[in-house]
Coordinates of C-alpha atoms and ligand atoms in Angstrom, one line a residue:
Chain A
X1104 CA 0.0 0.1 -0.1
X1105 CA 2.7 2.5 -1.0
X1106 CA 1.2 3.7 -4.1
X1107 CA -1.0 6.4 -3.4
X1108 CA -3.2 5.9 -6.3
X1109 CA -4.0 2.5 -5.4
X1110 CA -5.2 3.5 -2.0
X1111 CA -7.2 6.2 -3.7
X1112 CA -10.8 5.5 -4.6
X1113 CA -10.8 2.0 -3.3
X1114 CA -14.0 0.4 -2.4
X1115 CA -14.6 0.2 1.3
X1116 CA -13.5 -3.4 1.9
X1117 CA -10.5 -4.6 0.5
X1118 CA -8.4 -7.4 1.5
X1119 CA -5.8 -6.2 3.6
X1120 CA -7.9 -3.6 5.6
X1121 CA -8.2 -5.7 8.5
X1122 CA -4.4 -5.5 8.7
X1123 CA -4.5 -1.7 8.4
X1124 CA -7.0 -1.7 11.2
X1125 CA -4.8 -3.8 13.3
X1126 CA -1.8 -1.5 12.5
X1127 CA -4.0 1.3 13.7
X1128 CA -4.4 -0.2 16.9
X1129 CA -8.0 0.2 16.8
X1130 CA -8.9 -3.6 17.9
X1131 CA -11.4 -3.6 15.1
X1132 CA -13.1 -0.8 16.6
X1133 CA -13.0 1.4 13.8
X1134 CA -15.9 2.7 11.6
X1135 CA -15.4 1.4 7.9
X1136 CA -11.7 1.4 6.6
X1137 CA -9.3 3.9 5.9
X1138 CA -8.4 2.4 2.5
X1139 CA -10.7 4.5 0.7
X1140 CA -10.0 7.8 2.3
X1141 CA -6.1 8.1 2.0
X1142 CA -4.1 9.2 4.9
X1143 CA -6.2 11.7 7.2
X1144 CA -3.9 14.1 9.2
X1145 CA -6.6 16.8 9.5
X1146 CA -7.5 15.8 13.0
X1147 CA -7.2 19.1 14.7
X1148 CA -10.1 20.3 12.5
X1149 CA -12.2 17.2 13.1
X1150 CA -10.8 13.7 14.1
X1151 CA -11.4 10.9 11.6
X1152 CA -12.1 8.2 11.5
X1153 CA -14.7 7.5 14.6
X1154 CA -14.9 4.7 16.7
X1155 CA -17.3 2.2 15.7
X1156 CA -19.1 2.6 18.9
X1157 CA -20.0 6.3 18.1
X1158 CA -21.8 5.2 14.8
X1159 CA -23.5 2.5 16.9
X1160 CA -24.8 4.8 19.4
X1161 CA -26.0 7.4 16.9
X1162 CA -27.8 4.5 14.8
X1163 CA -29.3 2.8 17.9
X1164 CA -30.6 6.4 19.1
X1165 CA -32.3 7.0 15.6
X1166 CA -33.4 3.6 15.1
X1167 CA -34.8 2.5 18.7
X1168 CA -34.9 5.4 20.7
X1169 CA -36.0 8.7 19.2
X1170 CA -37.6 11.0 21.4
X1171 CA -36.5 14.4 22.9
X1172 CA -34.8 14.5 26.4
X1173 CA -36.1 16.2 29.6
X1174 CA -39.7 16.4 27.9
X1175 CA -41.7 13.5 28.4
X1176 CA -43.1 11.1 31.1
X1177 CA -42.9 7.9 28.6
X1178 CA -40.1 5.6 28.7
X1179 CA -38.6 6.2 25.4
X1180 CA -38.4 10.1 26.2
X1181 CA -36.6 9.1 29.5
X1182 CA -34.2 6.9 28.0
X1183 CA -33.1 9.6 25.6
X1184 CA -32.7 11.8 28.7
X1185 CA -30.6 9.2 30.2
X1186 CA -28.4 9.1 27.1
X1187 CA -27.8 12.6 27.5
X1188 CA -27.1 12.1 31.4
X1189 CA -24.7 9.5 30.7
X1190 CA -22.9 11.4 28.0
X1191 CA -22.9 14.3 30.5
X1192 CA -21.4 12.3 33.2
X1193 CA -18.7 10.7 30.8
X1194 CA -17.5 14.0 29.8
X1195 CA -17.6 15.3 33.5
X1196 CA -15.4 12.2 34.5
X1197 CA -12.9 12.8 31.8
X1198 CA -12.5 16.4 32.5
X1199 CA -12.3 16.1 36.2
X1200 CA -15.7 17.6 37.2
X1201 CA -17.5 16.4 40.3
X1202 CA -20.9 17.7 39.8
X1203 CA -22.3 16.4 36.3
X1204 CA -24.8 19.2 36.0
X1205 CA -21.9 21.9 35.8
X1206 CA -21.4 20.4 32.2
X1207 CA -23.7 22.2 29.6
X1208 CA -24.0 21.0 26.2
X1209 CA -23.6 23.4 23.1
X1210 CA -23.3 23.0 19.4
X1211 CA -19.6 23.4 19.4
X1212 CA -16.7 25.1 21.1
X1213 CA -17.5 28.2 19.3
X1214 CA -21.1 28.3 20.8
X1215 CA -19.6 27.6 24.3
X1216 CA -16.9 30.5 23.8
X1217 CA -19.7 32.9 22.9
X1218 CA -22.1 31.9 25.8
X1219 CA -19.0 32.3 28.3
X1220 CA -17.7 35.5 26.8
X1221 CA -21.0 37.3 25.9
X1222 CA -22.6 35.8 29.1
X1223 CA -19.8 37.2 31.5
X1224 CA -18.7 40.7 29.9
X1225 CA -20.5 44.0 30.4
X1226 CA -20.1 47.4 29.3
X1227 CA -16.7 48.7 30.9
X1228 CA -15.2 45.5 31.4
X1229 CA -11.6 44.5 30.4
X1230 CA -10.5 41.2 29.1
X1231 CA -6.9 39.7 28.7
X1232 CA -6.2 37.0 26.2
X1233 CA -3.3 35.8 24.1
X1234 CA -2.0 36.4 20.6
X1235 CA -2.5 32.6 19.8
X1236 CA -6.4 32.2 19.9
X1237 CA -8.4 30.9 17.4
X1238 CA -11.3 33.3 15.8
X1239 CA -13.8 31.5 18.2
X1240 CA -12.3 33.5 20.8
X1241 CA -11.2 36.4 19.0
X1242 CA -14.1 37.3 17.2
X1243 CA -16.6 37.1 20.1
X1244 CA -14.3 39.4 21.9
X1245 CA -14.0 41.8 19.2
X1246 CA -17.9 41.8 18.9
X1247 CA -18.2 42.7 22.8
X1248 CA -15.6 45.4 22.1
X1249 CA -17.7 46.9 19.6
X1250 CA -21.1 46.5 21.1
X1251 CA -20.4 46.9 24.8
X1252 CA -17.2 48.9 24.8
X1253 CA -15.4 46.1 26.5
X1254 CA -11.5 46.5 26.2
X1255 CA -9.1 43.8 25.2
X1256 CA -5.4 43.3 26.0
X1257 CA -3.5 40.5 24.2
X1258 CA -0.4 39.0 25.7
X1259 CA 2.1 38.5 23.1
X1260 CA 3.4 35.0 22.7
X1261 CA 7.0 33.9 21.3
X1262 CA 7.4 32.8 18.0
X1263 CA 6.8 29.2 18.6
X1264 CA 3.6 30.1 20.4
X1265 CA 4.8 29.8 23.8
X1266 CA 3.4 32.2 26.4
X1267 CA 5.2 33.5 29.5
X1268 CA 2.4 33.5 32.1
X1269 CA 3.8 36.8 33.8
X1270 CA 2.8 38.6 30.8
X1271 CA -0.8 37.7 31.5
X1272 CA -0.4 39.0 35.1
X1273 CA 1.2 42.1 33.8
X1274 CA -2.0 43.2 31.6
X1275 CA -4.4 42.6 34.5
X1276 CA -6.2 45.8 35.7
X1277 CA -8.8 46.8 38.4
X1278 CA -11.5 46.2 36.0
X1279 CA -10.4 43.0 34.3
X1280 CA -13.5 40.7 34.3
X1281 CA -12.3 37.8 32.4
X1282 CA -9.0 35.9 31.3
X1283 CA -9.5 33.8 28.2
X1284 CA -6.7 31.4 26.6
X1285 CA -6.5 28.4 24.5
X1286 CA -5.1 25.3 26.1
X1287 CA -3.3 24.5 23.1
X1288 CA -2.8 26.4 19.8
X1289 CA -4.6 25.0 16.6
X1290 CA -1.8 26.2 14.4
X1291 CA 1.4 25.2 16.3
X1292 CA -0.1 22.7 18.9
X1293 CA 1.9 24.9 21.5
X1294 CA 0.8 24.0 25.0
X1295 CA -0.3 26.9 27.0
X1296 CA 0.4 27.7 30.7
X1297 CA -3.0 27.0 31.8
X1298 CA -2.3 25.9 35.4
X1299 CA 0.0 29.1 36.1
X1300 CA -2.6 31.3 34.5
X1301 CA -5.2 29.5 36.8
X1302 CA -3.1 30.5 39.9
X1303 CA -3.0 34.0 38.7
X1304 CA -6.7 34.3 38.0
X1305 CA -7.6 32.7 41.2
X1306 CA -5.4 35.1 43.4
X1307 CA -7.1 38.1 41.7
X1308 CA -10.6 36.4 41.9
X1309 CA -10.7 36.8 38.1
X1310 CA -12.5 34.1 36.0
X1311 CA -10.4 32.1 33.6
X1312 CA -11.9 30.4 30.4
X1313 CA -10.0 28.0 28.9
X1314 CA -10.5 26.9 25.1
X1315 CA -9.8 22.9 25.2
X1316 CA -10.9 22.6 21.6
X1317 CA -7.5 21.1 20.9
X1318 CA -7.0 19.3 24.2
X1319 CA -10.0 17.6 25.3
X1320 CA -9.4 13.8 24.9
X1321 CA -5.7 14.1 23.6
X1322 CA -4.1 15.9 26.7
X1323 CA -5.1 15.5 30.5
X1324 CA -7.4 18.3 31.9
X1325 CA -8.3 18.4 35.6
X1326 CA -10.6 21.0 36.0
X1327 CA -11.4 20.6 39.6
X1328 CA -7.8 20.3 40.6
X1329 CA -6.5 23.3 38.4
X1330 CA -9.6 25.4 39.8
X1331 CA -10.6 26.5 36.4
X1332 CA -13.9 28.5 36.0
X1333 CA -15.1 28.1 32.6
X1334 CA -13.7 25.5 29.9
X1335 CA -15.1 25.0 26.6
X1336 CA -14.8 22.1 24.4
X1337 CA -16.0 20.5 21.2
X1338 CA -17.1 17.1 20.6
X1339 CA -16.0 16.3 17.2
X1340 CA -12.4 16.6 17.7
X1341 CA -10.3 14.6 20.6
X1342 CA -13.6 13.4 22.0
X1343 CA -14.1 11.5 18.9
X1344 CA -17.9 12.4 18.7
X1345 CA -19.9 13.8 15.9
X1346 CA -19.8 17.4 14.6
X1347 CA -22.5 19.7 16.0
X1348 CA -21.7 18.7 19.6
X1349 CA -19.7 20.5 22.2
X1350 CA -20.0 21.9 25.7
X1351 CA -19.0 24.4 28.4
X1352 CA -18.1 23.7 32.0
X1353 CA -19.3 26.4 34.4
X1354 CA -17.8 26.5 37.8
X1355 CA -20.6 26.5 40.7
X1356 CA -21.2 30.1 41.9
X1357 CA -20.3 31.7 38.7
X1358 CA -23.5 32.9 36.6
X1359 CA -23.6 33.8 32.9
X1360 CA -26.3 35.3 31.0
X1361 CA -27.8 32.6 29.0
X1362 CA -27.2 33.1 25.1
X1363 CA -30.5 31.8 24.2
X1364 CA -33.8 31.5 25.9
X1365 CA -36.6 29.1 25.3
X1366 CA -38.0 25.7 26.4
X1367 CA -36.1 23.4 28.7
X1368 CA -38.6 20.7 29.4
X1369 CA -39.9 20.2 32.9
X1370 CA -40.1 23.4 34.4
X1371 CA -42.6 25.2 31.8
X1372 CA -44.5 27.1 34.5
X1373 CA -41.6 29.6 35.1
X1374 CA -41.5 32.8 32.8
X1375 CA -37.8 32.9 32.8
X1376 CA -34.8 30.7 32.1
X1377 CA -34.3 28.3 35.1
X1378 CA -31.4 29.3 37.3
X1379 CA -30.1 25.6 37.6
X1380 CA -27.7 24.2 35.2
X1381 CA -27.6 22.7 32.9
X1382 CA -31.0 23.7 31.9
X1383 CA -30.3 27.3 32.2
X1384 CA -28.1 27.1 29.2
X1385 CA -29.8 24.6 27.2
X1386 CA -33.0 26.0 25.9
X1387 CA -34.4 24.3 22.8
X1388 CA -34.4 20.6 21.7
X1389 CA -30.9 19.0 22.3
X1390 CA -29.0 17.3 19.7
X1391 CA -29.7 14.0 21.3
X1392 CA -28.4 12.0 18.5
X1393 CA -25.0 14.0 18.4
X1394 CA -24.9 13.6 22.1
X1395 CA -25.4 9.9 22.0
X1396 CA -22.2 9.9 19.7
X1397 CA -20.1 12.2 21.9
X1398 CA -20.9 10.1 24.9
X1399 CA -19.5 7.1 23.1
X1400 CA -16.8 8.8 21.9
X1401 CA -15.9 10.1 25.4
X1402 CA -16.4 6.5 26.6
X1403 CA -13.7 5.2 24.1
X1404 CA -11.3 7.9 25.2
X1405 CA -12.0 6.9 29.0
X1406 CA -11.4 3.1 28.2
X1407 CA -8.0 3.9 26.0
X1408 CA -7.1 6.3 28.5
X1409 CA -6.1 9.8 27.7
X1410 CA -2.5 9.2 29.0
X1411 CA -2.3 6.2 26.6
X1412 CA -3.7 8.4 23.7
X1413 CA -1.2 11.1 24.4
X1414 CA 1.7 8.8 24.6
X1415 CA 0.8 7.3 21.3
X1416 CA 0.3 10.7 19.5
X1417 CA 3.4 12.1 21.2
X1418 CA 5.4 9.2 19.8
X1419 CA 4.1 9.8 16.3
X1420 CA 4.5 13.4 16.6
X1421 CA 8.3 12.7 17.6
X1422 CA 8.5 10.4 14.3
X1423 CA 7.1 13.3 12.3
X1424 CA 9.3 15.9 13.5
X1425 CA 12.5 13.9 13.4
X1426 CA 11.6 13.1 9.8
X1427 CA 10.9 16.7 8.9
X1428 CA 14.0 18.0 10.5
X1429 CA 16.0 15.9 7.8
X1430 CA 14.2 17.5 4.8
X1431 CA 16.2 20.7 3.6
X1432 CA 14.0 23.7 2.6
X1433 CA 11.2 23.3 5.3
X1434 CA 10.3 25.6 7.7
X1435 CA 8.5 24.0 10.8
X1436 CA 6.8 26.3 13.4
X1437 CA 6.1 25.7 16.8
X1438 CA 8.2 24.3 19.7
X1439 CA 8.9 21.0 17.9
X1440 CA 8.7 19.3 21.2
X1441 CA 6.1 16.7 21.8
X1442 CA 6.5 17.3 25.8
X1443 CA 5.4 21.1 25.0
X1444 CA 2.6 20.5 22.3
X1445 CA -0.2 18.5 20.9
X1446 CA 0.1 16.5 17.7
X1447 CA -0.3 19.7 15.4
X1448 CA 2.6 21.0 13.1
X1449 CA 2.5 23.7 10.9
X1450 CA 5.3 24.2 8.2
X1451 CA 6.0 26.0 4.9
X1452 CA 8.1 24.5 1.9
X1453 CA 10.5 27.1 0.8
X1454 CA 9.3 28.4 -2.7
X1455 CA 5.9 26.5 -2.7
X1456 CA 2.5 28.2 -1.5
X1457 CA 1.1 26.3 1.5
X1458 CA -2.3 25.5 -0.6
X1459 CA -0.2 24.1 -3.4
X1460 CA 1.6 21.8 -0.8
X1461 CA -1.7 20.9 0.7
X1462 CA -3.2 20.2 -2.7
X1463 CA -0.3 18.1 -3.9
X1464 CA -0.1 16.2 -0.8
X1465 CA -3.8 15.3 -1.5
X1466 CA -3.8 14.6 -5.3
X1467 CA -0.4 12.9 -5.6
X1468 CA -0.1 11.1 -2.3
X1469 CA -3.7 10.9 -0.6
X1470 CA -2.5 12.8 2.5
X1471 CA -5.1 15.1 3.8
X1472 CA -3.8 18.1 5.5
X1473 CA -5.0 21.8 5.9
X1474 CA -3.4 24.9 4.4
X1475 CA -4.1 28.6 5.1
X1476 CA -4.6 30.6 8.3
X1477 CA -6.7 27.9 10.0
X1478 CA -9.1 30.5 11.4
X1479 CA -6.3 31.8 13.6
X1480 CA -5.0 35.2 12.1
X1481 CA -3.7 36.1 15.5
X1482 CA -1.8 32.8 15.6
X1483 CA -0.3 33.2 12.3
X1484 CA 0.7 37.0 12.9
X1485 CA 2.8 35.5 16.1
X1486 CA 4.5 33.0 14.0
X1487 CA 5.0 35.3 11.3
X1488 CA 3.1 33.5 8.6
X1489 CA -0.1 35.8 8.4
X1490 CA 0.7 36.8 4.6
X1491 CA 1.5 33.1 3.5
X1492 CA -0.2 31.0 5.7
X1493 CA 1.2 27.6 6.4
X1494 CA 0.4 23.7 5.9
X1495 CA -1.0 22.1 8.8
X1496 CA -0.3 18.3 9.8
X1497 CA -2.4 17.3 12.8
X1498 CA -2.1 13.6 13.7
X1499 CA -4.8 11.7 15.6
X1500 CA -5.0 8.6 17.8
X1501 CA -5.6 6.4 14.5
X1502 CA -2.7 7.6 12.3
X1503 CA 0.2 4.9 12.1
X1504 CA 3.8 5.2 11.9
X1505 CA 3.6 4.2 8.4
X1506 CA 1.4 7.1 7.7
X1507 CA 3.7 9.6 9.1
X1508 CA 6.7 7.9 7.2
X1509 CA 4.5 8.4 4.0
X1510 CA 4.0 11.9 4.8
X1511 CA 7.5 12.7 5.5
X1512 CA 8.7 11.2 2.0
X1513 CA 5.9 13.2 0.4
X1514 CA 7.1 16.2 1.8
X1515 CA 10.6 15.5 0.9
X1516 CA 9.7 15.0 -2.6
X1517 CA 7.7 18.1 -3.0
X1518 CA 10.9 20.1 -1.1
X1519 CA 13.1 18.4 -3.6
X1520 CA 11.1 19.4 -6.7
X1521 CA 11.1 22.8 -5.4
X1522 CA 14.7 23.1 -4.6
Chain B
X809 CA -22.1 -8.4 40.3
X810 CA -23.5 -5.7 42.4
X811 CA -26.5 -6.4 44.5
X812 CA -28.4 -3.4 42.5
X813 CA -27.5 -3.0 39.1
X814 CA -29.9 -0.1 38.0
X815 CA -32.6 2.1 39.0
X816 CA -34.5 3.5 36.1
X817 CA -36.6 6.3 36.2
X818 CA -40.3 5.3 35.0
X819 CA -42.1 8.7 35.5
X820 CA -41.2 12.4 35.6
X821 CA -43.5 15.4 36.2
X822 CA -43.3 18.7 37.5
X823 CA -43.1 19.0 41.4
X824 CA -46.5 20.0 42.9
X825 CA -44.9 21.5 45.8
X826 CA -42.4 23.5 43.8
X827 CA -43.2 23.9 40.0
X828 CA -39.9 24.9 39.2
X829 CA -38.6 21.4 40.5
X830 CA -39.4 17.6 39.3
X831 CA -40.5 14.8 41.0
X832 CA -40.4 11.2 39.9
X833 CA -40.7 7.6 40.5
X834 CA -38.1 5.2 39.7
X835 CA -38.0 1.4 39.5
X836 CA -35.1 -0.7 41.1
X837 CA -34.0 -3.8 39.4
X838 CA -34.6 -5.8 42.3
X839 CA -36.7 -5.7 45.5
X840 CA -35.1 -3.7 48.2
X841 CA -37.0 -4.7 51.3
X842 CA -34.2 -6.6 53.1
X843 CA -31.9 -3.6 52.7
X844 CA -34.0 -1.2 54.0
X845 CA -33.3 -1.4 57.8
X846 CA -29.6 -1.5 57.0
X847 CA -30.1 1.6 55.1
X848 CA -32.0 3.4 57.9
X849 CA -28.9 2.5 60.2
X850 CA -26.4 4.0 57.4
X851 CA -28.6 7.3 56.4
X852 CA -29.1 8.3 60.1
X853 CA -31.8 10.6 59.8
X854 CA -34.4 8.4 57.9
X855 CA -37.8 7.4 58.8
X856 CA -38.3 3.6 58.4
X857 CA -41.9 2.4 58.5
X858 CA -41.8 -1.4 58.7
X859 CA -45.3 -2.0 58.0
X860 CA -44.9 -0.3 54.4
X861 CA -42.0 -1.2 54.5
X862 CA -40.5 2.3 53.4
X863 CA -37.6 4.5 54.2
X864 CA -38.0 8.1 54.1
X865 CA -35.4 10.9 54.1
X866 CA -34.2 14.3 53.0
X867 CA -31.2 14.5 50.6
X868 CA -30.3 18.2 51.0
X869 CA -33.5 19.7 49.5
X870 CA -34.8 16.6 47.9
X871 CA -37.2 14.2 49.6
X872 CA -36.7 10.6 48.9
X873 CA -38.8 7.7 49.7
X874 CA -37.6 4.1 49.1
X875 CA -40.1 1.4 48.6
X876 CA -39.3 -2.3 48.0
X877 CA -39.9 -2.0 44.4
X878 CA -40.0 1.7 43.9
X879 CA -38.2 4.9 44.6
X880 CA -39.8 8.4 44.7
X881 CA -38.0 11.7 44.7
X882 CA -39.5 15.0 45.2
X883 CA -38.1 18.6 44.6
X884 CA -35.1 17.4 42.4
X885 CA -33.7 20.2 40.4
X886 CA -34.1 18.8 37.2
X887 CA -33.4 15.5 35.5
X888 CA -29.7 15.8 35.5
X889 CA -29.8 16.3 39.1
X890 CA -32.3 13.2 39.5
X891 CA -30.0 10.9 37.6
X892 CA -27.1 12.1 39.6
X893 CA -28.7 11.4 42.9
X894 CA -30.0 8.1 41.6
X895 CA -26.4 7.0 40.9
X896 CA -25.3 8.1 44.4
X897 CA -28.3 6.2 45.8
X898 CA -27.5 3.1 44.0
X899 CA -24.0 3.3 45.0
X900 CA -25.0 3.6 48.8
X901 CA -27.5 0.9 48.3
X902 CA -24.9 -1.5 47.0
X903 CA -22.3 -0.3 49.6
X904 CA -24.6 -0.8 52.4
X905 CA -25.5 -4.3 51.1
X906 CA -22.1 -5.2 50.9
X907 CA -21.1 -4.1 54.4
X908 CA -24.5 -5.6 55.9
X909 CA -22.6 -8.1 58.0
X910 CA -21.1 -5.2 60.0
X911 CA -24.1 -3.1 60.3
X912 CA -26.7 -3.4 62.9
X913 CA -30.1 -2.8 61.2
X914 CA -32.2 -0.3 62.8
X915 CA -36.1 -0.7 62.7
X916 CA -37.3 2.5 64.3
X917 CA -37.9 6.0 63.0
X918 CA -35.0 8.1 63.3
X919 CA -36.3 11.3 61.8
X920 CA -39.6 13.2 61.4
X921 CA -40.7 15.6 59.0
X922 CA -41.6 19.0 60.2
X923 CA -45.1 20.5 60.0
X924 CA -43.7 23.1 57.5
X925 CA -42.4 20.0 55.2
X926 CA -45.8 18.3 55.5
X927 CA -47.6 21.7 54.8
X928 CA -45.9 21.9 51.7
X929 CA -47.7 18.7 50.3
X930 CA -51.3 19.8 51.3
X931 CA -53.6 21.8 49.1
X932 CA -52.7 25.2 50.9
X933 CA -56.1 26.5 50.4
X934 CA -56.8 27.1 53.9
X935 CA -60.5 26.0 53.1
X936 CA -61.4 24.6 56.5
X937 CA -63.0 21.6 55.3
X938 CA -61.0 19.5 57.9
X939 CA -62.1 21.7 60.8
X940 CA -58.7 23.2 61.0
X941 CA -58.4 27.1 60.4
X942 CA -55.6 26.5 58.1
X943 CA -53.6 23.6 56.4
X944 CA -50.6 24.6 58.6
X945 CA -52.4 23.7 61.8
X946 CA -53.8 20.7 60.2
X947 CA -50.1 19.8 59.5
X948 CA -49.3 20.3 63.0
X949 CA -52.2 18.0 64.3
X950 CA -51.3 15.3 62.0
X951 CA -47.7 15.4 63.4
X952 CA -49.4 15.0 67.0
X953 CA -51.4 12.3 66.0
X954 CA -54.7 14.1 66.3
X955 CA -55.7 14.1 62.7
X956 CA -55.2 11.6 60.0
X957 CA -54.6 12.1 56.3
X958 CA -58.0 11.1 55.2
X959 CA -59.5 14.1 57.0
X960 CA -58.3 16.5 54.2
X961 CA -60.8 15.7 51.8
X962 CA -59.7 18.1 49.0
X963 CA -56.3 15.8 48.7
X964 CA -58.4 13.3 47.4
X965 CA -60.0 15.2 44.6
X966 CA -58.8 14.1 41.1
X967 CA -56.8 17.4 40.6
X968 CA -54.6 16.9 43.6
X969 CA -53.7 13.2 42.3
X970 CA -50.1 14.0 42.3
X971 CA -49.9 16.0 45.5
X972 CA -51.6 13.2 47.1
X973 CA -48.9 10.8 46.2
X974 CA -46.3 13.1 47.5
X975 CA -48.2 13.8 50.5
X976 CA -48.5 10.1 51.4
X977 CA -44.6 9.6 50.7
X978 CA -43.8 11.8 53.6
X979 CA -46.6 10.7 55.9
X980 CA -45.3 7.3 55.3
X981 CA -42.4 8.3 57.3
X982 CA -44.6 8.3 60.6
X983 CA -46.3 5.2 59.9
X984 CA -49.3 6.1 57.5
X985 CA -49.7 3.4 54.6
X986 CA -50.1 4.7 51.2
X987 CA -53.8 4.6 50.0
X988 CA -54.2 1.7 47.4
X989 CA -53.5 2.9 43.8
X990 CA -51.4 5.3 42.5
Ligands
PLP69 C1 -8.4 26.1 19.2 C2 -9.8 26.0 18.9 N1 -10.7 26.8 19.4 C3 -12.0 26.7 18.8 C4 -12.3 26.2 17.8 C5 -13.7 26.0 17.3 O1 -14.3 24.6 17.3 P1 -15.6 24.3 16.6 O2 -15.4 24.9 15.2 O3 -16.1 23.0 17.0 O4 -16.6 25.3 17.6 C6 -11.3 25.3 17.2 C7 -11.4 24.3 15.9 O5 -12.0 24.6 14.9 C8 -10.1 25.3 17.6 O6 -8.9 24.8 16.9
SF4_70 S1 -59.1 20.4 54.4 FE1 -57.1 20.2 53.6 S2 -56.8 21.9 52.1 FE2 -58.5 22.3 53.4 S3 -57.9 23.7 55.2 FE3 -57.6 21.3 55.9 S4 -55.7 20.6 55.2 FE4 -56.0 22.4 54.3

């Protein structure tokens, strides 16, 4: 299976797929086969493939359960309710949260970040963030700046994306109402000093909002031990769930203005959104089908173990970084150290536009990566690639050493041709 | 295999005593009669009614009654809260069962609801049909044993069916049997 054209466009089940599944260490738990899709290395955008259990949970819900949660007295509706509860419980366990009701489900990390930022900040407030944020943080901040007169300070990160927590502290003002930072950059994979920031935030009594879109499921997070106040996560990346799922952890005692108002099921008598969680922030019929899949994804992560997932990804990343370091004419961004980042690497091939590299990797080698600014212009400005963007390779739990080797070979080929 | 594998919620409705909360009943996957006296010993502030049998106690603001084949909970915050408390209860029951060799079962009542708690599950109309000036006065007399639940006739009207069910869960704590039918 070295010839990419052979791999490309194959029917779903070809002899040898089982071997590849074995190689992926998935124990046959993978949905479908990778043979027909090439080598997927865009896991920072959305993880693929999904564990078979995720697809089964969603199909089972659609086929056998139906019903919306929290809104019926008949057994199927209660079953839907239980599915949602079990998913919430799995997320709480994974993220180190004792009270399951503090985990609010949303459509994705973007909604969670909007809820936290817009639900907390009022006119005259000041907010501190970093120069490595995704637009899912940056745009809601710019929106409250324009509409509510909130002021923003941005801590500058180094070229490899690393942040000195003292730079956060230096920007705090008497009216600082919130600190927002990503847990790991979606461009360079750089891990941020969240524990240090949490200590600073706690000492000043300022809530800290952490964007865990890139870390939930692939890097350990212990919310209550770290004392985090607000944590946004998305369901379709490291948590292995479907798109359209995500959530926000809200610390007890911290209130937010809901983003939306509407029906929440059991408490129709009240004229306002209820005060208790999670109902307060979950108006409207939940994405129960998606949440069923998310629950199965998180249980998969719990069973495999985040440490083990992290270890495997770190090993693949080490192999990738070593391979890339041998190729002349490459610029690789970020810490280039598995201990200081998640398995996301951005790079450029000297003399070749990022989009062309990505497109050639796809067409000639069947390798899927992403080029451009990755919805994070701040981060690209920080690493010096705001003009040309970069090629982003993001590994997942189901990638293999063989995938990494083929990716390195392909990039070497493209760089050689350009040189 | 644990003693109790599952507690399945079978019915949820808005709580009559507090419309912002929910009331539910759930079915344990096996008969709980034998663990009730042990639970009574462990919970420490419960009312065990050996004739039911049933065990009633408060878990913070929630009122829980455990019958051999049914568990009821009033004033849960929402279904998430209810599931969470039922998980806690399942663990408590299993743990109590595992340790029953070293627990001395208690058959007596160790807790009584207050008049105010009983009052919450009365119609609260002060209609005087029972001969008392107010529902609260009726609740006080009930606690003193000078009145019986049946003397509040409005409670037995169809529109108070779910109030009545909850009411009998709390008065089960001091020995009144639940009326026939649900
Ligand atoms: C760091 C970061 N934050 C937020 C998001 C937004 O996630 P979603 O698109 O699922 O809302 C992403 C991914 O796109 C991300 O990488
Ligand atoms: S009959 Fe019932 S509702 Fe009427 S006053 Fe007595 S306790 Fe209250």
